[in-house]
XYZ file of C-alpha atoms in Angstrom:
374
model
C 53.273 -9.549 10.028
C 49.621 -9.997 9.066
C 49.281 -11.111 5.464
C 45.983 -9.470 4.729
C 44.944 -5.834 4.702
C 41.430 -6.815 5.788
C 42.629 -8.923 8.707
C 45.089 -6.182 9.701
C 42.261 -3.650 9.795
C 40.225 -6.017 11.971
C 43.138 -6.391 14.364
C 43.928 -2.680 14.589
C 40.299 -1.821 15.257
C 40.198 -4.529 17.938
C 42.896 -2.862 20.041
C 42.393 0.837 19.198
C 39.243 2.908 19.665
C 37.468 4.020 16.508
C 37.889 7.611 15.445
C 41.452 7.999 16.737
C 43.047 10.480 14.292
C 46.532 9.116 14.994
C 45.484 5.597 14.016
C 43.697 6.814 10.879
C 46.775 8.789 9.830
C 49.078 5.836 10.479
C 46.968 3.484 8.361
C 46.674 6.098 5.639
C 50.455 6.604 5.512
C 51.779 3.032 5.724
C 48.740 0.800 5.260
C 46.909 -1.404 7.742
C 49.516 -4.162 7.790
C 52.315 -1.688 8.405
C 50.278 0.088 11.069
C 49.628 -3.185 12.890
C 53.346 -3.962 12.943
C 54.123 -0.488 14.297
C 51.460 -0.802 17.007
C 53.032 -4.059 18.160
C 56.397 -2.271 18.242
C 54.878 0.404 20.500
C 54.539 3.413 18.186
C 51.174 4.288 19.775
C 52.244 3.525 23.333
C 52.954 0.527 25.512
C 49.291 -0.116 26.508
C 48.323 -0.435 22.833
C 51.275 -2.751 22.208
C 50.275 -4.936 25.145
C 46.693 -5.165 23.901
C 47.948 -6.026 20.432
C 50.062 -8.827 21.862
C 46.966 -10.500 23.268
C 44.872 -10.464 20.092
C 44.888 -12.836 17.145
C 43.070 -12.596 13.841
C 41.551 -16.021 14.391
C 40.030 -14.887 17.696
C 38.518 -11.796 16.065
C 37.115 -13.792 13.162
C 35.587 -16.366 15.507
C 33.926 -13.592 17.518
C 32.562 -12.056 14.329
C 31.196 -15.412 13.184
C 29.545 -15.982 16.582
C 27.875 -12.573 16.267
C 26.803 -13.314 12.667
C 28.715 -10.171 11.686
C 30.543 -9.466 8.443
C 33.397 -7.011 8.068
C 33.559 -4.518 5.205
C 36.456 -2.213 4.350
C 37.074 0.645 1.889
C 36.827 -0.672 -1.645
C 34.185 -3.291 -0.833
C 30.864 -3.167 -2.668
C 29.012 -2.406 0.568
C 31.305 0.433 1.632
C 29.302 3.710 1.679
C 31.021 6.404 -0.368
C 30.094 9.124 2.121
C 32.625 7.844 4.640
C 35.432 8.920 2.319
C 34.734 12.553 3.240
C 35.979 11.862 6.776
C 39.545 11.709 5.419
C 39.481 15.446 4.778
C 37.393 16.660 7.741
C 39.036 18.274 10.749
C 38.835 16.378 14.037
C 36.025 17.282 16.433
C 36.560 16.703 20.173
C 39.705 14.727 19.323
C 37.812 12.246 17.161
C 38.048 11.950 13.387
C 39.301 10.074 10.371
C 37.828 7.434 8.114
C 36.957 4.178 9.887
C 39.247 1.232 9.200
C 36.235 -0.951 8.537
C 32.712 -1.688 9.714
C 31.123 -4.727 11.300
C 27.649 -5.266 9.879
C 24.885 -7.440 11.287
C 21.741 -7.871 9.249
C 20.542 -8.532 5.689
C 20.601 -4.911 4.476
C 23.135 -3.811 1.844
C 24.815 -0.811 3.450
C 25.915 1.079 0.339
C 22.516 0.696 -1.306
C 20.699 1.804 1.846
C 22.865 4.920 2.153
C 22.217 6.051 -1.425
C 19.094 7.885 -0.259
C 19.282 8.286 3.489
C 18.667 10.750 6.297
C 19.975 10.745 9.864
C 17.460 11.721 12.539
C 19.081 12.478 15.893
C 18.234 14.306 19.071
C 17.892 14.334 22.822
C 17.696 11.218 24.963
C 15.393 13.186 27.281
C 12.969 13.999 24.484
C 9.517 15.442 25.025
C 6.323 13.884 23.727
C 6.405 16.521 20.979
C 9.940 15.567 19.943
C 9.245 11.835 19.961
C 6.114 12.341 17.903
C 7.868 14.538 15.345
C 10.786 12.095 15.014
C 8.483 9.106 14.509
C 6.216 10.881 12.022
C 9.133 12.316 10.072
C 10.840 8.918 9.882
C 7.647 7.206 8.738
C 6.992 9.813 6.058
C 10.573 9.619 4.776
C 10.506 5.830 4.612
C 7.301 5.995 2.580
C 9.259 8.129 0.089
C 11.982 5.486 -0.221
C 14.453 7.087 2.203
C 16.530 5.088 4.712
C 16.390 6.484 8.246
C 19.670 6.350 10.139
C 20.066 6.799 13.895
C 21.915 5.539 16.957
C 19.439 3.374 18.850
C 19.532 5.544 21.996
C 16.630 6.576 24.205
C 14.476 9.476 23.050
C 14.646 10.780 19.508
C 16.824 7.934 18.169
C 14.487 5.124 19.124
C 11.421 7.157 18.106
C 12.930 7.553 14.622
C 13.724 3.843 14.345
C 10.234 2.865 15.477
C 8.576 5.346 13.151
C 10.522 3.886 10.233
C 9.679 0.313 11.248
C 5.987 1.191 11.544
C 6.080 2.421 7.950
C 7.861 -0.696 6.724
C 11.503 0.387 7.003
C 14.295 0.674 6.022
C 16.215 1.935 9.033
C 19.848 1.453 10.068
C 21.206 1.571 13.620
C 24.793 2.753 14.183
C 26.149 1.611 17.553
C 28.931 2.850 19.834
C 29.656 -0.751 20.849
C 29.869 -4.164 19.243
C 26.984 -5.255 17.029
C 26.332 -8.140 19.437
C 26.040 -5.863 22.479
C 22.646 -4.349 23.306
C 22.994 -0.791 24.544
C 20.949 0.499 26.123
C 19.896 -2.942 27.440
C 16.242 -1.861 27.342
C 16.504 -1.744 23.545
C 17.836 -5.282 23.143
C 14.632 -6.394 21.435
C 14.700 -3.488 19.000
C 18.383 -3.961 18.142
C 17.890 -7.705 17.581
C 14.883 -7.005 15.370
C 16.896 -4.533 13.317
C 19.740 -7.038 13.035
C 17.333 -9.718 11.813
C 15.374 -7.579 9.365
C 17.356 -4.408 8.665
C 20.947 -3.526 9.537
C 23.012 -2.794 12.639
C 26.620 -1.633 12.320
C 29.643 -0.479 14.282
C 33.320 0.232 13.708
C 34.025 -1.546 17.007
C 34.544 -5.323 17.126
C 31.984 -7.754 18.533
C 31.944 -7.713 22.315
C 33.049 -4.066 22.615
C 31.186 -1.971 25.173
C 30.245 1.709 24.849
C 32.072 4.685 26.337
C 31.758 8.448 26.008
C 34.563 8.687 23.469
C 33.035 5.853 21.445
C 29.742 7.706 21.212
C 31.592 10.765 19.913
C 33.363 8.618 17.315
C 30.076 6.941 16.331
C 28.448 10.287 15.602
C 30.796 11.014 12.703
C 29.690 7.799 10.980
C 26.010 8.723 11.241
C 26.629 12.155 9.729
C 29.026 11.050 6.979
C 27.080 8.044 5.712
C 23.753 9.836 5.349
C 22.748 12.439 2.761
C 21.688 14.870 5.483
C 21.069 15.157 9.230
C 17.918 16.313 11.003
C 18.136 17.402 14.654
C 14.905 17.065 16.631
C 15.375 18.520 20.130
C 18.866 18.759 21.626
C 20.771 20.606 24.313
C 23.580 22.980 23.395
C 26.119 20.418 24.627
C 24.915 17.057 23.408
C 25.654 14.119 21.169
C 23.153 15.408 18.633
C 25.007 18.730 18.469
C 28.228 16.778 17.915
C 26.595 14.861 15.060
C 25.421 18.179 13.619
C 29.012 19.411 13.668
C 30.106 16.361 11.687
C 27.327 16.899 9.144
C 28.636 20.403 8.493
C 32.242 19.183 8.392
C 31.323 16.610 5.745
C 29.345 19.085 3.660
C 25.967 17.500 4.345
C 22.729 19.485 4.678
C 22.000 20.124 8.349
C 18.336 20.494 9.227
C 16.554 21.280 12.480
C 12.950 20.990 13.620
C 11.719 24.030 15.574
C 9.943 23.685 18.893
C 8.293 25.994 21.374
C 10.362 29.049 22.286
C 9.627 28.113 25.912
C 11.051 24.587 25.547
C 14.643 24.065 26.678
C 14.589 20.803 24.721
C 14.650 22.817 21.484
C 17.486 25.158 22.462
C 20.092 23.671 20.110
C 17.823 23.476 17.037
C 16.807 27.101 17.542
C 20.408 28.273 17.948
C 21.534 26.373 14.843
C 18.684 27.854 12.814
C 19.387 31.359 14.128
C 23.101 31.052 13.333
C 22.416 29.893 9.799
C 23.973 26.469 10.434
C 20.751 24.507 9.985
C 17.748 24.840 7.700
C 14.358 24.845 9.398
C 12.298 21.810 8.365
C 8.810 20.780 9.408
C 7.997 17.899 7.068
C 9.429 15.063 5.015
C 8.899 17.199 1.904
C 11.225 19.862 3.347
C 13.882 17.225 4.018
C 13.546 15.607 0.586
C 14.079 18.931 -1.138
C 17.410 19.356 0.652
C 18.830 15.844 0.209
C 17.697 15.266 -3.380
C 19.728 16.043 -6.476
C 19.366 19.557 -7.843
C 16.027 20.123 -9.516
C 14.356 17.124 -7.867
C 11.771 17.079 -5.053
C 11.493 20.863 -5.219
C 8.659 22.428 -3.252
C 6.405 25.073 -4.795
C 6.546 28.528 -3.283
C 4.130 28.797 -0.399
C 1.158 31.104 -0.951
C -1.876 31.975 1.098
C -5.366 30.871 0.129
C -6.634 32.252 -3.178
C -9.261 34.980 -2.766
C -11.911 36.067 -5.198
C -10.301 39.516 -5.405
C -6.908 38.120 -6.517
C -8.023 38.027 -10.172
C -9.271 41.625 -10.266
C -7.541 44.282 -12.305
C -6.109 47.345 -10.597
C -9.164 49.448 -11.529
C -11.654 46.762 -10.502
C -9.915 46.310 -7.149
C -9.868 50.070 -6.549
C -13.611 50.269 -7.251
C -14.348 47.286 -5.009
C -12.376 48.764 -2.119
C -14.155 52.128 -2.556
C -17.602 50.603 -1.971
C -18.826 51.039 1.614
C -19.344 47.831 3.581
C -22.575 48.765 5.388
C -24.376 51.263 3.188
C -25.119 51.764 -0.480
C -23.227 54.303 -2.545
C -23.897 55.889 -5.911
C -21.704 55.320 -8.956
C -20.478 58.894 -8.731
C -19.439 58.558 -5.098
C -17.672 55.252 -5.777
C -15.859 56.647 -8.842
C -14.719 59.667 -6.826
C -13.441 57.502 -3.935
C -11.644 55.147 -6.347
C -10.162 58.007 -8.431
C -11.545 56.572 -11.687
C -13.931 57.895 -14.332
C -17.654 57.110 -14.104
C -17.593 54.901 -17.284
C -14.624 52.950 -15.917
C -16.416 52.615 -12.580
C -19.582 51.275 -14.262
C -17.544 48.738 -16.245
C -15.786 47.573 -13.111
C -19.062 47.296 -11.179
C -20.483 45.085 -13.923
C -17.541 42.688 -13.567
C -17.774 42.755 -9.767
C -21.497 42.022 -9.853
C -20.942 39.066 -12.201
C -18.360 37.720 -9.753
C -20.851 37.960 -6.889
C -18.792 40.537 -5.045
C -21.251 43.462 -5.146
C -24.978 44.064 -5.363
C -26.605 47.038 -7.107
C -30.081 48.507 -7.551
C -31.677 51.889 -7.964
C -30.549 52.850 -4.450
C -26.864 52.308 -5.248
C -24.138 49.700 -4.760
C -23.224 47.567 -1.753
C -20.603 44.882 -1.071
C -22.306 41.474 -1.322
C -22.779 39.538 1.905
C -19.741 37.316 2.601
C -17.536 38.949 -0.043
C -13.909 39.254 1.137
C -12.347 42.614 1.716
C -8.646 42.800 0.700
């Protein structure tokens, strides 16, 4: 029997894939130490029991030390509160549940970084438009004190990380493998840089390699830890769409960036917007309004450009619109066309002339050159 809840969690997560609802339920019901004992006895199958028989806490701790990784569990100061919502969310694609713990690599304080954070996710096969939007959005959010969270993959993920880095960070990378494993290998330099200066994390132990099911499990962490998720380009069946599902399941704002109606890369964002699942966003200001506390970062209502005629009274506007554009008209003709009295028409013309909207002489009245017509 393992004599420490923390060490038991490390051991369980070393032999069982993250996001297994059965494991999460077992730990919830009888604790990590009890769950580890039951796994050894074979409650989750003989293969799991055999794997458990070949693992020791000392081996796991040595691997973590070699990777310069620390392990945090629920109740620790660094544990992000958002992960607690995974206890109550329904499983998606047979993945779910609160993680047993997280391996962290890097100087960043996870809980502090997640206080004001946004996940930016999307297609690996992103277009130049998508990559540019992700990078610009990440940079603008970072400049507003927001942590950008993503998964380190090709396409939108890496564009978001790089945009955040270009603006001075912070950005956090959530991996579907051990924090000492570079995946994709082409991003080894980026992941090492994030581990040295920012933060890289995983619920999988050091040395673990990625798999499809591990990516699906990883997505729930990205959605639950952040204050909201932005999807920039994604196919209908994709990891980004899976992350979007977790954002909704955890009660987080789901946002989507629109693209061209001719672009298949923007199919999922458009469908989510159309179905009312996601809010259309085009800027960091849009995102901030949705992730901030009520009454903060609110955007003013959008209006068109102010025109000189906006300040006119109903009578003055009627007189202005009754004046011909290319010929002069008498006061009587203008009053008749505007359905106002001659004195009211003269008063309105005086105001319009002072505003530079009309010109008058003994030949009549004419709209001034360049004056807007409503």
